[in-house]
Amino acid sequence: VDVAVIGTGTGGALAGLAAARSGATIVAVEPLPFAGGIGAGGGIHWYYHGVKGGLQEEVDTRVRELLPAFGGSRQVMGFHPDAKKCALDALLHQAGVVPITGTLIEVEREGRAIRSALIATPEGPLRLPAAAWIDGTGDGDLCAAAGCASTFGRVGDGLPHAFSQSSGCVREDDGVAAMRVVNFDQGFVDPTDVEDLSRARLLGIAQYRMPTYTPAKPTYIAPAIGLRQARHIVTRTTLQLDDLIARRHFADSVGRTGCHYDNHATDYEFESDEGLFWVWGCRAWSVRTACDIPFGILVPQDLDNTFIASRCLGVSQDAHHSLRMQRDMQRIGEVAGLAAVQVARRGSVDLPALQASLRASGALAETVTGEAVEAGQPWYANFGPTPDQAQFAELAGDLRAAWGVAGPAMWRAYRTGDRATLLPLLEGSDPVLSWRAAVVLAMLGESAALPRLWQAIETREWGFGDSDQRSPESSNWLGKTVGDARLLPHWRQAIALLRCVGTGEDLIRLARAVIHETLHFSLANQLATTVARLAQRSPSEAARDAGLKLLDRCAGATGGAWRNPQQSPIHIAGPRSSPPNDMTPVRDDASWQLAIAVATARKALGQQTAVPAVQDERALVRRAYARLA
């Protein structure tokens, strides 16, 4: 065939549809008995951010047309998953896509091209040759089988984004039976490990059998677990968090994306420095981000005839938290399908012709409508102000502004390295300005920030005044759009920021500063990860000894190891429990994170530590110990 689509999930289904409508012969391989991925089979049948336009609008129209067969609009949250299954099935059939129920086994590669794939089907193995390929597997299985380089998980402990096991339930809405979604974070899984995937599925289903489960009994349990992340294939371009915050444009743009830093984790000591800075330092978790989608993030660095139409696309760990929504995947699916047809026919991609096709479908529109955006406004208008607009006048004024404006200003100051403006603010009498300047300067590695950080640590600076409605003790922070779980007092932030600007000798002062502090799980993790970074900066023998003694205390921390992915880092968790409502994450034993953090710091300080051969049932835990060893 001309194009083989491996996986007809959220993006793969639209890739097959776009390719087939171009007149190419298309085969689509899918292990599940339906197309559509997480929206059709994962129980997440509504759109969370992303940008409208293009082929997905036709699909959504067809879904709405079918909705009356499954209940009125008042009875369904978002779109009905079965309506989407039927709509995609009909559209793919009408376009001439040949479906194959099967699973990828291996691929045959020649140079920089995939030539064929071996597929396991109910009728036996099938060798499938094609001129061009689309990876719609979500986990990057096609690219990985072809030997493409990839990344996995966050830098601190290797964890990917949390997964969920969704279900449906019925609630009464003004006397009408309404279908609603139950979607709680279940924990973490390695989707590339078949046994771990089965463990996660069983664990997710088991929650519904617990006697303390409180939502209405499920009308169905989603047949696919909600996987948010696995591999990321190394592509020609890698989208970064800064691209999203700066609302960057790209010459090879194939669409737009817009969301916020929707990371379900709260233990940012294990995230990247920039992720920690954006959420804890800038308090910008809910600040809207947006940028062009560059074509290069859909093209594997190691292949010329394969394109990505799923969440394994080329984004950094931080950028993934924003560019992963269903509309994003549907957008890149259309792009991948059109690009694959060009390669099948002419051997390469004609980017201007591809962009012209996307403009014709509305996928690459310069303006967008709906969601509080008027026709004719810039496409990014529903994502808040752009960094170069007039309200960002002087940096001092920006940093003094309310949260939500100060956050992007702090990021811009960090990216431009504006030390000359920040240093006077640091030394001024305004505690808000001096703190925010110190946070930015710490990210820049400027030692002048150290006194202000130590002031916060040694005075246990809380950082939330009477006039600040955004206290961690407030349930109405930013109008309930963020919640207190992603806020951290200044003194705790300062401990984390020491890893960016501190010296080896700061280990002595850090050990003294927390000598009388109760080290519960979250604080111990923060201290251990900071010690590991400071240990790389030539500590003296006295500093090394102080660091090792502090790690001994961290290793004995009690309370908080049973936690959920979105739990506040200043809250000490109780024992494991089932979800008390529709959206509360499940608690899991995270004690291994502290063990890994402490052992990593000991090694950094030169202490030889035997790494145990862990037999934990969770593949990600075993992987973390193996990486340490």
mmCIF file of N, CA, C and O in Angstrom, residues 405-488:
data_model
loop_
_atom_site.group_PDB
_atom_site.id
_atom_site.type_symbol
_atom_site.label_atom_id
_atom_site.label_comp_id
_atom_site.label_asym_id
_atom_site.label_seq_id
_atom_site.Cartn_x
_atom_site.Cartn_y
_atom_site.Cartn_z
ATOM 1 N N VAL A 405 0.410 37.683 35.992
ATOM 2 C CA VAL A 405 1.176 38.588 35.141
ATOM 3 C C VAL A 405 2.640 38.519 35.532
ATOM 4 O O VAL A 405 3.534 38.510 34.695
ATOM 5 N N ALA A 406 2.898 38.452 36.837
ATOM 6 C CA ALA A 406 4.277 38.390 37.307
ATOM 7 C C ALA A 406 4.984 37.128 36.816
ATOM 8 O O ALA A 406 6.172 37.164 36.501
ATOM 9 N N GLY A 407 4.248 36.030 36.730
ATOM 10 C CA GLY A 407 4.876 34.775 36.328
ATOM 11 C C GLY A 407 5.534 34.835 34.959
ATOM 12 O O GLY A 407 6.735 34.563 34.827
ATOM 13 N N PRO A 408 4.796 35.209 33.898
ATOM 14 C CA PRO A 408 5.431 35.352 32.584
ATOM 15 C C PRO A 408 6.543 36.400 32.576
ATOM 16 O O PRO A 408 7.536 36.250 31.856
ATOM 17 N N ALA A 409 6.391 37.484 33.374
ATOM 18 C CA ALA A 409 7.454 38.494 33.434
ATOM 19 C C ALA A 409 8.713 37.900 34.054
ATOM 20 O O ALA A 409 9.830 38.195 33.609
ATOM 21 N N MET A 410 8.567 37.088 35.093
ATOM 22 C CA MET A 410 9.717 36.430 35.702
ATOM 23 C C MET A 410 10.388 35.492 34.699
ATOM 24 O O MET A 410 11.611 35.422 34.616
ATOM 25 N N TRP A 411 9.578 34.783 33.922
ATOM 26 C CA TRP A 411 10.148 33.881 32.924
ATOM 27 C C TRP A 411 10.923 34.672 31.871
ATOM 28 O O TRP A 411 12.018 34.287 31.474
ATOM 29 N N ARG A 412 10.336 35.802 31.425
ATOM 30 C CA ARG A 412 11.014 36.598 30.411
ATOM 31 C C ARG A 412 12.336 37.147 30.948
ATOM 32 O O ARG A 412 13.353 37.173 30.245
ATOM 33 N N ALA A 413 12.340 37.567 32.216
ATOM 34 C CA ALA A 413 13.572 38.071 32.813
ATOM 35 C C ALA A 413 14.631 36.968 32.883
ATOM 36 O O ALA A 413 15.818 37.213 32.659
ATOM 37 N N TYR A 414 14.186 35.768 33.174
ATOM 38 C CA TYR A 414 15.114 34.632 33.212
ATOM 39 C C TYR A 414 15.671 34.330 31.829
ATOM 40 O O TYR A 414 16.884 34.137 31.657
ATOM 41 N N ARG A 415 14.818 34.324 30.819
ATOM 42 C CA ARG A 415 15.276 33.966 29.479
ATOM 43 C C ARG A 415 16.153 35.055 28.858
ATOM 44 O O ARG A 415 17.032 34.757 28.059
ATOM 45 N N THR A 416 15.921 36.323 29.231
ATOM 46 C CA THR A 416 16.755 37.402 28.696
ATOM 47 C C THR A 416 17.985 37.656 29.553
ATOM 48 O O THR A 416 18.888 38.387 29.127
ATOM 49 N N GLY A 417 18.025 37.067 30.763
ATOM 50 C CA GLY A 417 19.190 37.243 31.629
ATOM 51 C C GLY A 417 19.398 38.681 32.062
ATOM 52 O O GLY A 417 20.538 39.169 32.113
ATOM 53 N N ASP A 418 18.299 39.382 32.413
ATOM 54 C CA ASP A 418 18.356 40.808 32.715
ATOM 55 C C ASP A 418 18.869 41.050 34.135
ATOM 56 O O ASP A 418 18.139 41.497 35.021
ATOM 57 N N ARG A 419 20.149 40.759 34.373
ATOM 58 C CA ARG A 419 20.733 40.909 35.709
ATOM 59 C C ARG A 419 20.786 42.364 36.150
ATOM 60 O O ARG A 419 20.585 42.678 37.332
ATOM 61 N N ALA A 420 21.048 43.271 35.227
ATOM 62 C CA ALA A 420 21.216 44.686 35.578
ATOM 63 C C ALA A 420 19.948 45.267 36.210
ATOM 64 O O ALA A 420 20.022 46.105 37.113
ATOM 65 N N THR A 421 18.784 44.822 35.751
ATOM 66 C CA THR A 421 17.529 45.300 36.321
ATOM 67 C C THR A 421 17.161 44.536 37.581
ATOM 68 O O THR A 421 16.585 45.087 38.521
ATOM 69 N N LEU A 422 17.515 43.272 37.628
ATOM 70 C CA LEU A 422 17.116 42.435 38.762
ATOM 71 C C LEU A 422 17.911 42.727 40.025
ATOM 72 O O LEU A 422 17.364 42.693 41.135
ATOM 73 N N LEU A 423 19.199 43.015 39.896
ATOM 74 C CA LEU A 423 20.043 43.184 41.086
ATOM 75 C C LEU A 423 19.578 44.332 41.984
ATOM 76 O O LEU A 423 19.514 44.158 43.210
ATOM 77 N N PRO A 424 19.211 45.496 41.447
ATOM 78 C CA PRO A 424 18.676 46.545 42.334
ATOM 79 C C PRO A 424 17.375 46.137 43.023
ATOM 80 O O PRO A 424 17.139 46.529 44.174
ATOM 81 N N LEU A 425 16.537 45.375 42.338
ATOM 82 C CA LEU A 425 15.287 44.919 42.959
ATOM 83 C C LEU A 425 15.591 43.957 44.099
ATOM 84 O O LEU A 425 14.911 43.964 45.128
ATOM 85 N N LEU A 426 16.599 43.142 43.916
ATOM 86 C CA LEU A 426 16.994 42.186 44.945
ATOM 87 C C LEU A 426 17.415 42.891 46.223
ATOM 88 O O LEU A 426 17.119 42.432 47.333
ATOM 89 N N GLU A 427 18.087 44.022 46.072
ATOM 90 C CA GLU A 427 18.640 44.729 47.232
ATOM 91 C C GLU A 427 17.680 45.761 47.808
ATOM 92 O O GLU A 427 17.998 46.413 48.805
ATOM 93 N N GLY A 428 16.502 45.927 47.216
ATOM 94 C CA GLY A 428 15.546 46.897 47.702
ATOM 95 C C GLY A 428 14.808 46.435 48.944
ATOM 96 O O GLY A 428 14.994 45.315 49.447
ATOM 97 N N SER A 429 13.926 47.293 49.438
ATOM 98 C CA SER A 429 13.201 47.015 50.691
ATOM 99 C C SER A 429 11.877 46.303 50.474
ATOM 100 O O SER A 429 11.243 45.871 51.441
ATOM 101 N N ASP A 430 11.432 46.188 49.230
ATOM 102 C CA ASP A 430 10.152 45.530 48.944
ATOM 103 C C ASP A 430 10.352 44.020 49.003
ATOM 104 O O ASP A 430 11.055 43.453 48.156
ATOM 105 N N PRO A 431 9.748 43.325 49.987
ATOM 106 C CA PRO A 431 9.999 41.883 50.122
ATOM 107 C C PRO A 431 9.482 41.057 48.958
ATOM 108 O O PRO A 431 10.054 40.018 48.625
ATOM 109 N N VAL A 432 8.395 41.510 48.325
ATOM 110 C CA VAL A 432 7.864 40.774 47.176
ATOM 111 C C VAL A 432 8.826 40.874 46.003
ATOM 112 O O VAL A 432 9.180 39.873 45.373
ATOM 113 N N LEU A 433 9.270 42.103 45.715
ATOM 114 C CA LEU A 433 10.190 42.292 44.596
ATOM 115 C C LEU A 433 11.517 41.595 44.839
ATOM 116 O O LEU A 433 12.087 40.964 43.941
ATOM 117 N N SER A 434 12.040 41.693 46.063
ATOM 118 C CA SER A 434 13.334 41.074 46.338
ATOM 119 C C SER A 434 13.244 39.562 46.216
ATOM 120 O O SER A 434 14.175 38.914 45.711
ATOM 121 N N TRP A 435 12.114 38.984 46.629
ATOM 122 C CA TRP A 435 11.972 37.534 46.519
ATOM 123 C C TRP A 435 11.894 37.100 45.060
ATOM 124 O O TRP A 435 12.596 36.184 44.634
ATOM 125 N N ARG A 436 11.063 37.775 44.293
ATOM 126 C CA ARG A 436 10.896 37.376 42.896
ATOM 127 C C ARG A 436 12.190 37.594 42.106
ATOM 128 O O ARG A 436 12.543 36.774 41.240
ATOM 129 N N ALA A 437 12.900 38.667 42.408
ATOM 130 C CA ALA A 437 14.189 38.881 41.756
ATOM 131 C C ALA A 437 15.174 37.787 42.140
ATOM 132 O O ALA A 437 15.941 37.299 41.296
ATOM 133 N N ALA A 438 15.150 37.357 43.402
ATOM 134 C CA ALA A 438 16.063 36.301 43.858
ATOM 135 C C ALA A 438 15.774 34.979 43.155
ATOM 136 O O ALA A 438 16.694 34.234 42.807
ATOM 137 N N VAL A 439 14.503 34.679 42.962
ATOM 138 C CA VAL A 439 14.129 33.437 42.280
ATOM 139 C C VAL A 439 14.680 33.427 40.861
ATOM 140 O O VAL A 439 15.262 32.434 40.403
ATOM 141 N N VAL A 440 14.513 34.541 40.147
ATOM 142 C CA VAL A 440 15.009 34.612 38.773
ATOM 143 C C VAL A 440 16.529 34.549 38.748
ATOM 144 O O VAL A 440 17.130 33.823 37.939
ATOM 145 N N LEU A 441 17.182 35.299 39.634
ATOM 146 C CA LEU A 441 18.645 35.301 39.660
ATOM 147 C C LEU A 441 19.202 33.929 40.031
ATOM 148 O O LEU A 441 20.254 33.523 39.530
ATOM 149 N N ALA A 442 18.500 33.214 40.897
ATOM 150 C CA ALA A 442 18.938 31.855 41.227
ATOM 151 C C ALA A 442 18.916 30.971 39.995
ATOM 152 O O ALA A 442 19.834 30.175 39.755
ATOM 153 N N MET A 443 17.867 31.114 39.190
ATOM 154 C CA MET A 443 17.794 30.334 37.951
ATOM 155 C C MET A 443 18.922 30.706 36.994
ATOM 156 O O MET A 443 19.375 29.876 36.196
ATOM 157 N N LEU A 444 19.404 31.932 37.079
ATOM 158 C CA LEU A 444 20.505 32.378 36.229
ATOM 159 C C LEU A 444 21.867 32.000 36.816
ATOM 160 O O LEU A 444 22.893 32.314 36.211
ATOM 161 N N GLY A 445 21.859 31.349 37.992
ATOM 162 C CA GLY A 445 23.119 30.965 38.612
ATOM 163 C C GLY A 445 23.867 32.122 39.223
ATOM 164 O O GLY A 445 25.089 32.041 39.436
ATOM 165 N N GLU A 446 23.167 33.204 39.553
ATOM 166 C CA GLU A 446 23.786 34.420 40.085
ATOM 167 C C GLU A 446 23.924 34.291 41.601
ATOM 168 O O GLU A 446 22.923 34.228 42.324
ATOM 169 N N SER A 447 25.147 34.277 42.095
ATOM 170 C CA SER A 447 25.393 34.053 43.524
ATOM 171 C C SER A 447 24.807 35.154 44.395
ATOM 172 O O SER A 447 24.595 34.947 45.598
ATOM 173 N N ALA A 448 24.537 36.329 43.820
ATOM 174 C CA ALA A 448 23.945 37.411 44.604
ATOM 175 C C ALA A 448 22.581 37.029 45.170
ATOM 176 O O ALA A 448 22.101 37.659 46.125
ATOM 177 N N ALA A 449 21.938 36.007 44.613
ATOM 178 C CA ALA A 449 20.625 35.575 45.104
ATOM 179 C C ALA A 449 20.724 34.797 46.411
ATOM 180 O O ALA A 449 19.721 34.651 47.125
ATOM 181 N N LEU A 450 21.901 34.280 46.725
ATOM 182 C CA LEU A 450 22.026 33.388 47.886
ATOM 183 C C LEU A 450 21.598 34.020 49.214
ATOM 184 O O LEU A 450 20.871 33.380 49.986
ATOM 185 N N PRO A 451 22.010 35.249 49.550
ATOM 186 C CA PRO A 451 21.564 35.810 50.837
ATOM 187 C C PRO A 451 20.050 35.870 50.973
ATOM 188 O O PRO A 451 19.499 35.594 52.052
ATOM 189 N N ARG A 452 19.357 36.223 49.888
ATOM 190 C CA ARG A 452 17.888 36.304 49.962
ATOM 191 C C ARG A 452 17.277 34.920 50.119
ATOM 192 O O ARG A 452 16.279 34.747 50.841
ATOM 193 N N LEU A 453 17.851 33.908 49.467
ATOM 194 C CA LEU A 453 17.348 32.542 49.644
ATOM 195 C C LEU A 453 17.563 32.076 51.068
ATOM 196 O O LEU A 453 16.675 31.462 51.682
ATOM 197 N N TRP A 454 18.748 32.355 51.612
ATOM 198 C CA TRP A 454 19.016 31.931 52.984
ATOM 199 C C TRP A 454 18.143 32.669 53.991
ATOM 200 O O TRP A 454 17.738 32.109 55.011
ATOM 201 N N GLN A 455 17.844 33.920 53.701
ATOM 202 C CA GLN A 455 16.911 34.653 54.568
ATOM 203 C C GLN A 455 15.568 33.936 54.623
ATOM 204 O O GLN A 455 14.974 33.777 55.704
ATOM 205 N N ALA A 456 15.080 33.494 53.471
ATOM 206 C CA ALA A 456 13.793 32.799 53.432
ATOM 207 C C ALA A 456 13.868 31.483 54.195
ATOM 208 O O ALA A 456 12.937 31.127 54.935
ATOM 209 N N ILE A 457 14.963 30.751 54.031
ATOM 210 C CA ILE A 457 15.089 29.449 54.700
ATOM 211 C C ILE A 457 15.168 29.616 56.205
ATOM 212 O O ILE A 457 14.460 28.945 56.976
ATOM 213 N N GLU A 458 16.031 30.509 56.663
ATOM 214 C CA GLU A 458 16.311 30.606 58.098
ATOM 215 C C GLU A 458 15.217 31.316 58.874
ATOM 216 O O GLU A 458 15.097 31.139 60.089
ATOM 217 N N THR A 459 14.387 32.111 58.198
ATOM 218 C CA THR A 459 13.245 32.744 58.875
ATOM 219 C C THR A 459 11.948 31.989 58.626
ATOM 220 O O THR A 459 10.892 32.404 59.105
ATOM 221 N N ARG A 460 12.030 30.885 57.865
ATOM 222 C CA ARG A 460 10.846 30.113 57.489
ATOM 223 C C ARG A 460 9.798 31.018 56.839
ATOM 224 O O ARG A 460 8.624 31.013 57.186
ATOM 225 N N GLU A 461 10.260 31.805 55.878
ATOM 226 C CA GLU A 461 9.396 32.769 55.199
ATOM 227 C C GLU A 461 8.241 32.043 54.503
ATOM 228 O O GLU A 461 8.451 31.148 53.690
ATOM 229 N N TRP A 462 7.028 32.473 54.849
ATOM 230 C CA TRP A 462 5.832 31.821 54.322
ATOM 231 C C TRP A 462 5.523 32.293 52.911
ATOM 232 O O TRP A 462 5.201 31.503 52.026
ATOM 233 N N GLY A 463 5.551 33.630 52.717
ATOM 234 C CA GLY A 463 5.389 34.164 51.383
ATOM 235 C C GLY A 463 3.975 34.462 50.967
ATOM 236 O O GLY A 463 3.722 34.778 49.802
ATOM 237 N N PHE A 464 3.035 34.390 51.913
ATOM 238 C CA PHE A 464 1.637 34.667 51.582
ATOM 239 C C PHE A 464 1.098 35.631 52.633
ATOM 240 O O PHE A 464 0.839 35.239 53.766
ATOM 241 N N GLY A 465 0.969 36.915 52.248
ATOM 242 C CA GLY A 465 0.525 37.925 53.192
ATOM 243 C C GLY A 465 -0.975 37.992 53.303
ATOM 244 O O GLY A 465 -1.716 37.303 52.591
ATOM 245 N N ASP A 466 -1.448 38.869 54.197
ATOM 246 C CA ASP A 466 -2.885 39.026 54.410
ATOM 247 C C ASP A 466 -3.592 39.519 53.159
ATOM 248 O O ASP A 466 -4.761 39.210 52.919
ATOM 249 N N SER A 467 -2.877 40.304 52.336
ATOM 250 C CA SER A 467 -3.502 40.847 51.128
ATOM 251 C C SER A 467 -3.442 39.871 49.956
ATOM 252 O O SER A 467 -3.993 40.142 48.895
ATOM 253 N N ASP A 468 -2.779 38.770 50.149
ATOM 254 C CA ASP A 468 -2.622 37.794 49.068
ATOM 255 C C ASP A 468 -3.683 36.713 49.224
ATOM 256 O O ASP A 468 -3.671 35.948 50.181
ATOM 257 N N GLN A 469 -4.614 36.663 48.284
ATOM 258 C CA GLN A 469 -5.697 35.692 48.354
ATOM 259 C C GLN A 469 -5.261 34.299 47.910
ATOM 260 O O GLN A 469 -6.075 33.395 47.849
ATOM 261 N N ARG A 470 -3.969 34.137 47.611
ATOM 262 C CA ARG A 470 -3.504 32.896 46.996
ATOM 263 C C ARG A 470 -2.730 32.035 47.985
ATOM 264 O O ARG A 470 -1.729 31.441 47.659
ATOM 265 N N SER A 471 -3.162 32.036 49.203
ATOM 266 C CA SER A 471 -2.476 31.250 50.224
ATOM 267 C C SER A 471 -2.720 29.762 50.019
ATOM 268 O O SER A 471 -3.794 29.354 49.581
ATOM 269 N N PRO A 472 -1.737 28.915 50.366
ATOM 270 C CA PRO A 472 -1.983 27.470 50.328
ATOM 271 C C PRO A 472 -3.127 27.042 51.233
ATOM 272 O O PRO A 472 -3.676 25.964 51.079
ATOM 273 N N GLU A 473 -3.478 27.893 52.204
ATOM 274 C CA GLU A 473 -4.582 27.559 53.098
ATOM 275 C C GLU A 473 -5.931 27.985 52.510
ATOM 276 O O GLU A 473 -6.973 27.707 53.072
ATOM 277 N N SER A 474 -5.896 28.672 51.381
ATOM 278 C CA SER A 474 -7.122 29.142 50.756
ATOM 279 C C SER A 474 -7.617 28.139 49.732
ATOM 280 O O SER A 474 -6.847 27.568 48.976
ATOM 281 N N SER A 475 -8.912 27.926 49.710
ATOM 282 C CA SER A 475 -9.489 26.994 48.730
ATOM 283 C C SER A 475 -9.913 27.727 47.467
ATOM 284 O O SER A 475 -10.466 27.133 46.558
ATOM 285 N N ASN A 476 -9.663 29.042 47.428
ATOM 286 C CA ASN A 476 -10.136 29.826 46.292
ATOM 287 C C ASN A 476 -8.974 30.485 45.551
ATOM 288 O O ASN A 476 -9.088 31.570 45.016
ATOM 289 N N TRP A 477 -7.849 29.792 45.499
ATOM 290 C CA TRP A 477 -6.659 30.364 44.854
ATOM 291 C C TRP A 477 -6.889 30.462 43.362
ATOM 292 O O TRP A 477 -7.202 29.484 42.693
ATOM 293 N N LEU A 478 -6.751 31.687 42.836
ATOM 294 C CA LEU A 478 -7.002 31.950 41.409
ATOM 295 C C LEU A 478 -8.361 31.401 40.965
ATOM 296 O O LEU A 478 -8.492 30.806 39.908
ATOM 297 N N GLY A 479 -9.357 31.603 41.806
ATOM 298 C CA GLY A 479 -10.698 31.165 41.437
ATOM 299 C C GLY A 479 -10.784 29.662 41.258
ATOM 300 O O GLY A 479 -11.484 29.163 40.393
ATOM 301 N N LYS A 480 -10.065 28.913 42.082
ATOM 302 C CA LYS A 480 -10.082 27.445 42.085
ATOM 303 C C LYS A 480 -9.498 26.842 40.801
ATOM 304 O O LYS A 480 -9.748 25.689 40.499
ATOM 305 N N THR A 481 -8.725 27.631 40.047
ATOM 306 C CA THR A 481 -8.169 27.076 38.811
ATOM 307 C C THR A 481 -6.861 26.345 39.050
ATOM 308 O O THR A 481 -6.415 25.600 38.209
ATOM 309 N N VAL A 482 -6.240 26.562 40.187
ATOM 310 C CA VAL A 482 -4.955 25.918 40.451
ATOM 311 C C VAL A 482 -5.032 25.002 41.651
ATOM 312 O O VAL A 482 -4.643 23.852 41.600
ATOM 313 N N GLY A 483 -5.590 25.476 42.749
ATOM 314 C CA GLY A 483 -5.617 24.656 43.945
ATOM 315 C C GLY A 483 -4.320 24.783 44.711
ATOM 316 O O GLY A 483 -3.281 25.152 44.179
ATOM 317 N N ASP A 484 -4.336 24.440 45.994
ATOM 318 C CA ASP A 484 -3.179 24.685 46.837
ATOM 319 C C ASP A 484 -2.056 23.673 46.651
ATOM 320 O O ASP A 484 -0.961 23.872 47.134
ATOM 321 N N ALA A 485 -2.307 22.583 45.942
ATOM 322 C CA ALA A 485 -1.301 21.532 45.844
ATOM 323 C C ALA A 485 -0.045 21.989 45.113
ATOM 324 O O ALA A 485 1.019 21.407 45.295
ATOM 325 N N ARG A 486 -0.133 23.019 44.287
ATOM 326 C CA ARG A 486 1.026 23.453 43.505
ATOM 327 C C ARG A 486 1.650 24.731 44.040
ATOM 328 O O ARG A 486 2.431 25.384 43.345
ATOM 329 N N LEU A 487 1.304 25.101 45.255
ATOM 330 C CA LEU A 487 1.932 26.237 45.911
ATOM 331 C C LEU A 487 2.905 25.741 46.969
ATOM 332 O O LEU A 487 2.686 24.702 47.594
ATOM 333 N N LEU A 488 3.962 26.475 47.162
ATOM 334 C CA LEU A 488 4.966 26.078 48.141
ATOM 335 C C LEU A 488 5.456 27.325 48.860
ATOM 336 O O LEU A 488 5.712 28.352 48.217
#
